[in-house]
Coordinates of C-alpha atoms in Angstrom, one line a residue:
M1 CA 0.0 0.0 0.0
I2 CA 1.3 3.4 -1.0
I3 CA 0.9 6.1 1.7
E4 CA 0.9 9.6 0.3
E5 CA 3.1 11.9 2.4
L6 CA 1.4 15.2 3.2
P7 CA 3.4 18.4 2.6
S8 CA 5.1 20.0 5.6
G9 CA 7.1 23.1 6.5
P10 CA 6.4 26.8 6.6
Q11 CA 5.9 27.2 2.8
A12 CA 3.4 24.3 2.6
A13 CA 1.5 25.7 5.6
T14 CA 1.3 29.1 3.9
E15 CA 0.0 27.6 0.7
L16 CA -2.6 25.4 2.5
A17 CA -3.8 28.4 4.5
A18 CA -4.1 30.5 1.3
K19 CA -6.2 27.7 -0.3
G20 CA -8.3 27.7 2.9
D21 CA -8.9 31.4 2.5
A22 CA -10.0 30.9 -1.0
Q23 CA -12.5 28.2 0.1
F24 CA -13.7 30.5 2.9
V25 CA -14.4 33.2 0.4
D26 CA -16.2 30.7 -1.8
E27 CA -18.3 29.8 1.2
D28 CA -17.1 26.2 1.3
Y29 CA -16.5 26.3 5.0
D30 CA -16.0 22.5 5.4
A31 CA -13.2 22.6 2.9
A32 CA -11.7 25.7 4.6
V33 CA -11.6 23.9 8.0
E34 CA -9.9 20.9 6.4
L35 CA -7.3 23.1 4.7
Y36 CA -6.6 25.2 7.8
T37 CA -6.2 21.9 9.7
Q38 CA -3.7 20.7 7.2
A39 CA -1.8 24.0 7.5
I40 CA -1.6 23.5 11.2
D41 CA -0.4 19.9 10.8
A42 CA 2.2 21.0 8.2
N43 CA 4.0 23.5 10.4
G44 CA 2.4 23.6 13.9
A45 CA -0.4 25.7 15.3
T46 CA -0.3 29.5 15.2
D47 CA -2.7 32.0 16.5
T48 CA -3.4 33.2 12.9
Y49 CA -4.3 29.7 11.6
L50 CA -6.4 28.9 14.7
C51 CA -8.4 32.2 14.3
K52 CA -9.0 31.4 10.6
R53 CA -10.3 27.9 11.5
A54 CA -12.4 29.3 14.3
A55 CA -14.0 31.7 11.9
A56 CA -14.9 28.8 9.6
H57 CA -16.3 26.8 12.5
I58 CA -18.5 29.8 13.4
K59 CA -19.9 29.8 9.9
L60 CA -20.6 26.1 10.2
E61 CA -22.3 26.8 13.6
N62 CA -19.7 24.5 15.3
Y63 CA -19.4 27.0 18.1
T64 CA -17.7 24.7 20.7
D65 CA -15.0 23.9 18.2
A66 CA -14.6 27.6 17.5
V67 CA -14.2 28.3 21.3
A68 CA -11.6 25.5 21.5
D69 CA -9.6 27.1 18.6
A70 CA -9.9 30.6 20.1
N71 CA -8.7 29.4 23.5
A72 CA -5.7 27.7 21.9
A73 CA -4.9 30.9 20.0
I74 CA -5.1 32.9 23.2
K75 CA -2.7 30.4 24.9
L76 CA -0.2 30.9 22.1
N77 CA -0.6 34.6 21.9
P78 CA -2.4 36.4 24.8
N79 CA -2.3 39.6 22.9
C80 CA -4.2 38.3 19.9
A81 CA -7.3 40.5 19.8
L82 CA -8.9 38.5 17.0
A83 CA -8.8 35.4 19.1
Y84 CA -10.9 37.1 21.8
L85 CA -13.3 38.3 19.2
R86 CA -13.8 34.7 17.8
K87 CA -14.3 33.4 21.4
G88 CA -16.8 36.1 22.2
V89 CA -18.8 35.5 19.1
A90 CA -18.9 31.8 19.6
C91 CA -19.7 32.0 23.3
H92 CA -22.5 34.4 22.5
H93 CA -24.1 31.9 20.1
L94 CA -23.8 29.3 22.8
E95 CA -25.6 31.6 25.2
E96 CA -22.5 31.7 27.4
Y97 CA -22.9 35.4 27.9
E98 CA -20.7 35.8 30.9
T99 CA -17.8 34.2 29.1
A100 CA -18.6 36.1 25.9
L101 CA -18.6 39.4 27.8
A102 CA -15.2 38.6 29.4
A103 CA -13.7 37.8 26.0
F104 CA -15.1 41.0 24.4
K105 CA -13.7 43.1 27.3
A106 CA -10.3 41.5 27.0
G107 CA -10.2 42.2 23.3
A108 CA -11.4 45.8 23.8
K109 CA -8.4 46.4 26.0
L110 CA -6.1 45.3 23.2
E111 CA -8.1 47.1 20.4
P112 CA -10.0 49.9 22.2
N113 CA -11.1 51.6 18.9
D114 CA -12.6 48.4 17.4
A115 CA -16.4 48.8 17.2
K116 CA -16.9 45.0 17.1
F117 CA -15.8 44.6 20.7
R118 CA -18.1 47.5 21.8
N119 CA -21.0 45.9 20.0
G120 CA -20.2 42.5 21.5
I121 CA -20.0 44.0 25.0
R122 CA -23.3 45.8 24.6
K123 CA -25.1 42.6 23.3
A124 CA -23.7 40.4 26.0
E125 CA -24.7 42.8 28.8
A126 CA -28.2 43.1 27.3
E127 CA -28.6 39.3 27.4
L128 CA -27.3 39.1 31.0
Q129 CA -29.7 41.8 32.0
S130 CA -32.6 40.0 30.3
Q131 CA -31.7 36.8 32.1
E132 CA -31.5 38.6 35.4
D133 CA -35.0 40.2 34.8
E134 CA -36.4 36.7 34.0
D135 CA -34.9 35.3 37.2
M136 CA -36.5 38.1 39.3
T137 CA -39.8 37.5 37.7
V138 CA -39.7 33.8 38.4
D139 CA -38.6 34.3 42.0
A140 CA -41.1 37.0 42.9
P141 CA -43.5 35.8 45.7
T142 CA -47.2 35.6 44.9
A143 CA -49.4 37.6 47.3
S144 CA -51.9 35.3 49.1
A145 CA -55.6 36.2 49.0
P146 CA -57.1 37.4 52.2
S147 CA -59.1 34.9 54.2
A148 CA -62.8 34.7 53.5
S149 CA -63.7 33.8 57.1
P150 CA -66.3 36.1 58.7
A151 CA -65.2 38.9 61.1
P152 CA -65.4 38.0 64.7
G153 CA -68.5 39.3 66.6
P154 CA -70.4 38.8 69.8
A155 CA -71.6 35.3 70.3
P156 CA -75.4 34.9 70.1
A157 CA -77.1 34.4 73.4
S158 CA -78.5 30.9 74.1
S159 CA -80.7 29.6 76.9
A160 CA -79.9 26.0 76.2
P161 CA -77.6 24.4 78.7
P162 CA -74.4 22.6 77.5
A163 CA -75.0 19.1 76.3
S164 CA -72.3 17.6 78.5
S165 CA -69.9 18.8 81.1
A166 CA -67.3 16.3 80.0
P167 CA -64.1 17.9 78.5
V168 CA -64.0 18.0 74.7
S169 CA -61.0 16.2 73.3
A170 CA -59.0 18.0 70.6
P171 CA -59.4 16.6 67.1
A172 CA -56.8 14.2 65.9
P173 CA -54.1 15.8 63.8
A174 CA -54.4 15.1 60.0
P175 CA -51.7 12.8 58.7
A176 CA -48.8 14.7 57.1
A177 CA -48.8 14.9 53.4
A178 CA -46.2 12.8 51.6
A179 CA -43.1 14.9 50.8
A180 CA -42.9 15.9 47.2
P181 CA -39.7 14.6 45.4
P182 CA -37.1 17.3 45.2
P183 CA -36.9 19.1 41.9
P184 CA -33.9 18.4 39.6
K185 CA -30.9 20.4 40.7
Y186 CA -30.2 21.6 37.2
R187 CA -32.4 22.0 34.2
H188 CA -31.6 20.8 30.7
E189 CA -32.7 21.4 27.2
F190 CA -31.8 20.5 23.6
Y191 CA -31.9 21.7 20.1
Q192 CA -30.9 19.9 16.8
S193 CA -29.8 20.4 13.3
A194 CA -29.9 17.9 10.4
T195 CA -26.7 16.1 11.7
T196 CA -26.3 16.9 15.4
V197 CA -28.3 17.1 18.6
V198 CA -27.0 19.5 21.3
V199 CA -28.0 18.8 24.9
T200 CA -27.3 21.6 27.4
V201 CA -27.3 21.1 31.2
F202 CA -27.3 24.5 33.0
A203 CA -24.9 23.9 35.9
K204 CA -22.8 26.8 37.2
G205 CA -19.3 26.4 38.7
V206 CA -18.9 22.7 38.0
S207 CA -15.3 21.4 38.0
S208 CA -14.0 18.7 35.6
D209 CA -13.5 16.4 38.6
Q210 CA -17.2 16.6 39.4
L211 CA -18.4 15.8 35.9
K212 CA -18.8 12.4 34.2
V213 CA -20.3 12.1 30.7
Q214 CA -20.9 8.8 29.0
I215 CA -22.3 8.5 25.4
G216 CA -23.5 5.3 24.0
E217 CA -25.2 4.4 20.7
Q218 CA -28.6 5.4 22.1
V219 CA -27.8 6.3 25.7
L220 CA -26.6 9.5 27.3
S221 CA -25.5 9.8 30.9
V222 CA -24.5 13.0 32.7
V223 CA -23.5 12.8 36.4
I224 CA -22.4 15.9 38.4
E225 CA -21.1 15.1 41.8
S226 CA -22.1 17.6 44.5
A227 CA -19.4 19.7 46.3
N228 CA -21.1 18.8 49.7
E229 CA -22.8 15.7 51.0
E230 CA -25.9 16.1 48.8
P231 CA -26.7 13.3 46.3
P232 CA -25.3 13.8 42.8
Y233 CA -27.3 15.2 39.8
V234 CA -27.9 12.3 37.4
L235 CA -29.4 12.6 33.9
Q236 CA -29.9 9.2 32.3
L237 CA -31.6 9.3 28.8
R238 CA -32.5 6.7 26.3
L239 CA -32.2 8.8 23.2
F240 CA -34.8 9.1 20.5
G241 CA -32.4 8.0 17.8
K242 CA -28.9 6.5 17.5
V243 CA -25.7 8.6 17.6
D244 CA -22.1 8.1 16.8
P245 CA -20.2 8.0 20.1
A246 CA -16.8 8.4 18.5
R247 CA -17.8 11.7 16.8
S248 CA -19.8 13.0 19.8
K249 CA -18.3 15.1 22.5
H250 CA -19.0 17.3 25.5
V251 CA -17.6 20.7 26.6
L252 CA -17.6 22.0 30.2
M253 CA -18.2 25.8 30.5
S254 CA -18.5 28.2 33.4
T255 CA -22.3 28.1 33.5
K256 CA -23.2 24.9 31.7
V257 CA -22.3 21.5 30.2
E258 CA -22.9 21.1 26.5
V259 CA -23.1 17.6 24.9
R260 CA -22.9 17.6 21.1
L261 CA -24.3 14.3 19.8
Q262 CA -23.5 13.3 16.2
K263 CA -26.6 11.7 14.6
A264 CA -26.0 8.2 13.1
E265 CA -28.7 9.1 10.6
S266 CA -30.0 12.4 9.3
I267 CA -33.5 12.0 10.7
H268 CA -35.8 14.4 12.5
W269 CA -36.0 13.8 16.3
T270 CA -39.5 14.7 17.6
A271 CA -38.2 14.5 21.1
L272 CA -34.9 14.0 23.0
E273 CA -35.9 10.7 24.6
A274 CA -37.2 7.6 23.1
T275 CA -40.9 6.9 23.6
K276 CA -42.6 3.6 24.3
R277 CA -44.8 3.9 21.2
P278 CA -43.0 3.4 18.0
A279 CA -42.5 6.7 16.2
V280 CA -42.6 7.2 12.5
V281 CA -39.2 8.6 11.8
Q282 CA -39.0 11.0 8.9
P283 CA -35.7 11.6 7.0
V284 CA -34.6 15.2 6.6
N285 CA -35.7 15.4 3.0
V286 CA -38.0 18.3 2.2
S287 CA -38.7 20.6 -0.7
D288 CA -36.4 23.5 -1.3
E289 CA -39.1 26.0 -0.3
T290 CA -39.7 24.2 3.0
A291 CA -36.1 23.7 3.7
E292 CA -35.5 27.4 3.3
K293 CA -38.2 28.1 5.9
L294 CA -37.0 25.5 8.3
K295 CA -33.3 26.1 7.9
H296 CA -32.9 27.9 11.2
M297 CA -36.0 26.5 13.0
Y298 CA -35.1 22.9 14.1
P299 CA -37.2 21.7 17.0
S300 CA -35.9 22.5 20.4
S301 CA -37.0 22.1 24.0
R302 CA -36.6 25.8 24.5
K303 CA -39.8 27.8 25.2
Q304 CA -38.5 30.8 23.2
H305 CA -37.3 30.3 19.7
V306 CA -34.4 32.3 18.4
N307 CA -35.0 34.1 15.1
W308 CA -31.8 33.0 13.4
D309 CA -32.6 34.8 10.2
Q310 CA -32.8 38.1 12.0
L311 CA -29.6 37.3 14.0
E312 CA -27.8 36.4 10.8
A313 CA -28.9 39.7 9.2
E314 CA -27.6 41.7 12.1
V315 CA -24.2 39.9 12.0
K316 CA -24.0 40.5 8.2
A317 CA -24.8 44.2 8.7
E318 CA -22.0 44.4 11.3
E319 CA -19.6 42.6 9.1
K320 CA -20.4 45.1 6.3
D321 CA -19.8 48.1 8.4
E322 CA -16.7 46.9 10.3
K323 CA -13.3 48.1 9.4
L324 CA -10.9 45.3 8.6
D325 CA -7.1 45.0 8.1
G326 CA -4.6 42.4 7.1
D327 CA -6.0 39.0 5.9
A328 CA -9.5 40.0 7.0
A329 CA -9.5 43.0 4.8
L330 CA -8.2 41.0 1.8
N331 CA -10.9 38.4 2.4
K332 CA -13.6 41.1 2.6
L333 CA -12.4 42.6 -0.7
F334 CA -12.3 39.2 -2.3
Q335 CA -15.9 38.4 -1.1
D336 CA -17.3 41.7 -2.4
I337 CA -15.8 41.3 -5.9
Y338 CA -16.5 37.5 -6.0
A339 CA -20.2 37.9 -5.1
G340 CA -21.0 39.8 -8.3
A341 CA -18.6 38.1 -10.6
D342 CA -19.4 35.6 -13.4
E343 CA -17.9 32.1 -13.6
E344 CA -14.8 33.0 -15.6
T345 CA -14.0 35.9 -13.3
R346 CA -14.3 33.7 -10.3
R347 CA -12.0 31.1 -11.8
A348 CA -9.5 33.8 -12.5
M349 CA -9.7 35.1 -9.0
N350 CA -9.3 31.7 -7.4
K351 CA -6.4 30.6 -9.6
S352 CA -4.5 33.8 -9.3
F353 CA -4.9 34.0 -5.6
V354 CA -3.8 30.4 -4.9
E355 CA -1.0 30.2 -7.4
S356 CA 0.5 33.5 -6.3
K357 CA 0.3 32.6 -2.6
G358 CA -2.1 35.4 -2.0
T359 CA 0.0 38.2 -3.6
V360 CA -2.0 38.5 -6.9
L361 CA -5.8 38.9 -7.4
S362 CA -6.8 39.0 -11.1
T363 CA -10.2 39.0 -12.7
N364 CA -8.8 38.4 -16.3
W365 CA -9.3 34.7 -17.1
K366 CA -7.7 35.0 -20.5
E367 CA -4.5 36.2 -18.9
V368 CA -4.6 33.9 -15.8
G369 CA -5.7 30.8 -17.7
A370 CA -2.7 31.0 -20.1
G371 CA -0.2 29.9 -17.5
K372 CA 0.9 29.8 -13.9
V373 CA 0.6 33.0 -11.9
D374 CA 3.9 33.8 -10.2
A375 CA 4.0 35.3 -6.7
K376 CA 5.0 38.9 -6.5
G377 CA 8.5 39.2 -5.1
D378 CA 9.7 35.8 -6.4

């Protein structure tokens, strides 16, 4: 068997990253992630490559992977403002608003004039305030109604003697009501896409030593040991459908535990848990019109649904107005030109950009198609 040796070294990494940039601009984010990963494998991880891959993960809605890349970039370069931005955006999507706020604030210290950090801080603070208001509403005591018993007054006179002079015994006390089972210590919810199911357990301040997650083919177990002598929190679920344990994972955050389950089949889950009655499982295969409507509206256990189309529009508006520099500015320019170009122009742009290692961007296919485009400075 012949094993193909993958390219390695700084030059190979630069070329692979440039190809990843081209795929990112072409909106093939899966290919971009793969190419950025190859660039990292070729010459080691850098904060630049990790931030690029985090951006692609965000586009794919792989927010936990984006957080992991952003954290790795920050560890390599604590002064990388872009890494804090990626982390803040991903955590905001994960509704990890406290962590997102901390990331945006850290980035704002490095880039105080960048409006993206100010916008991120404003949005995260608004979400935290909204959560605080909801908690206050839930915890507010309900005023009890006044008693309907009649007001005391003088006892009516009676000439009848008492029936008996024997002492009257007190009525026997009513048996105590059975104690209600304690509510779950933490609440959980889920949402799904065509390929994944994400289960979130809202548990603050849990350490890795307290948490144990086990994922089987159709079983999920989450156990959180208590810091005191209280019994542990246990979530045992027989899942609605089968998952791939090898491709599933969990992430522990400051306010929650998120379990990302990879579906074994692209089917629609009508619930998180399996039911005793056999369910008619429908494959995710709908018309284009229906798919467009449901693209951001997969069933969830959440009471409030997020308007993903509106959120995406807000993000795109911010991206349009933001001031970019370096690779980000080049990518933005590439996107704007590429969006309105015909097929030949797109081929010319891709070929010239990749072959010149990002130093040439041409829209002339007759010129570019005639031969290899050399890098400027060679």
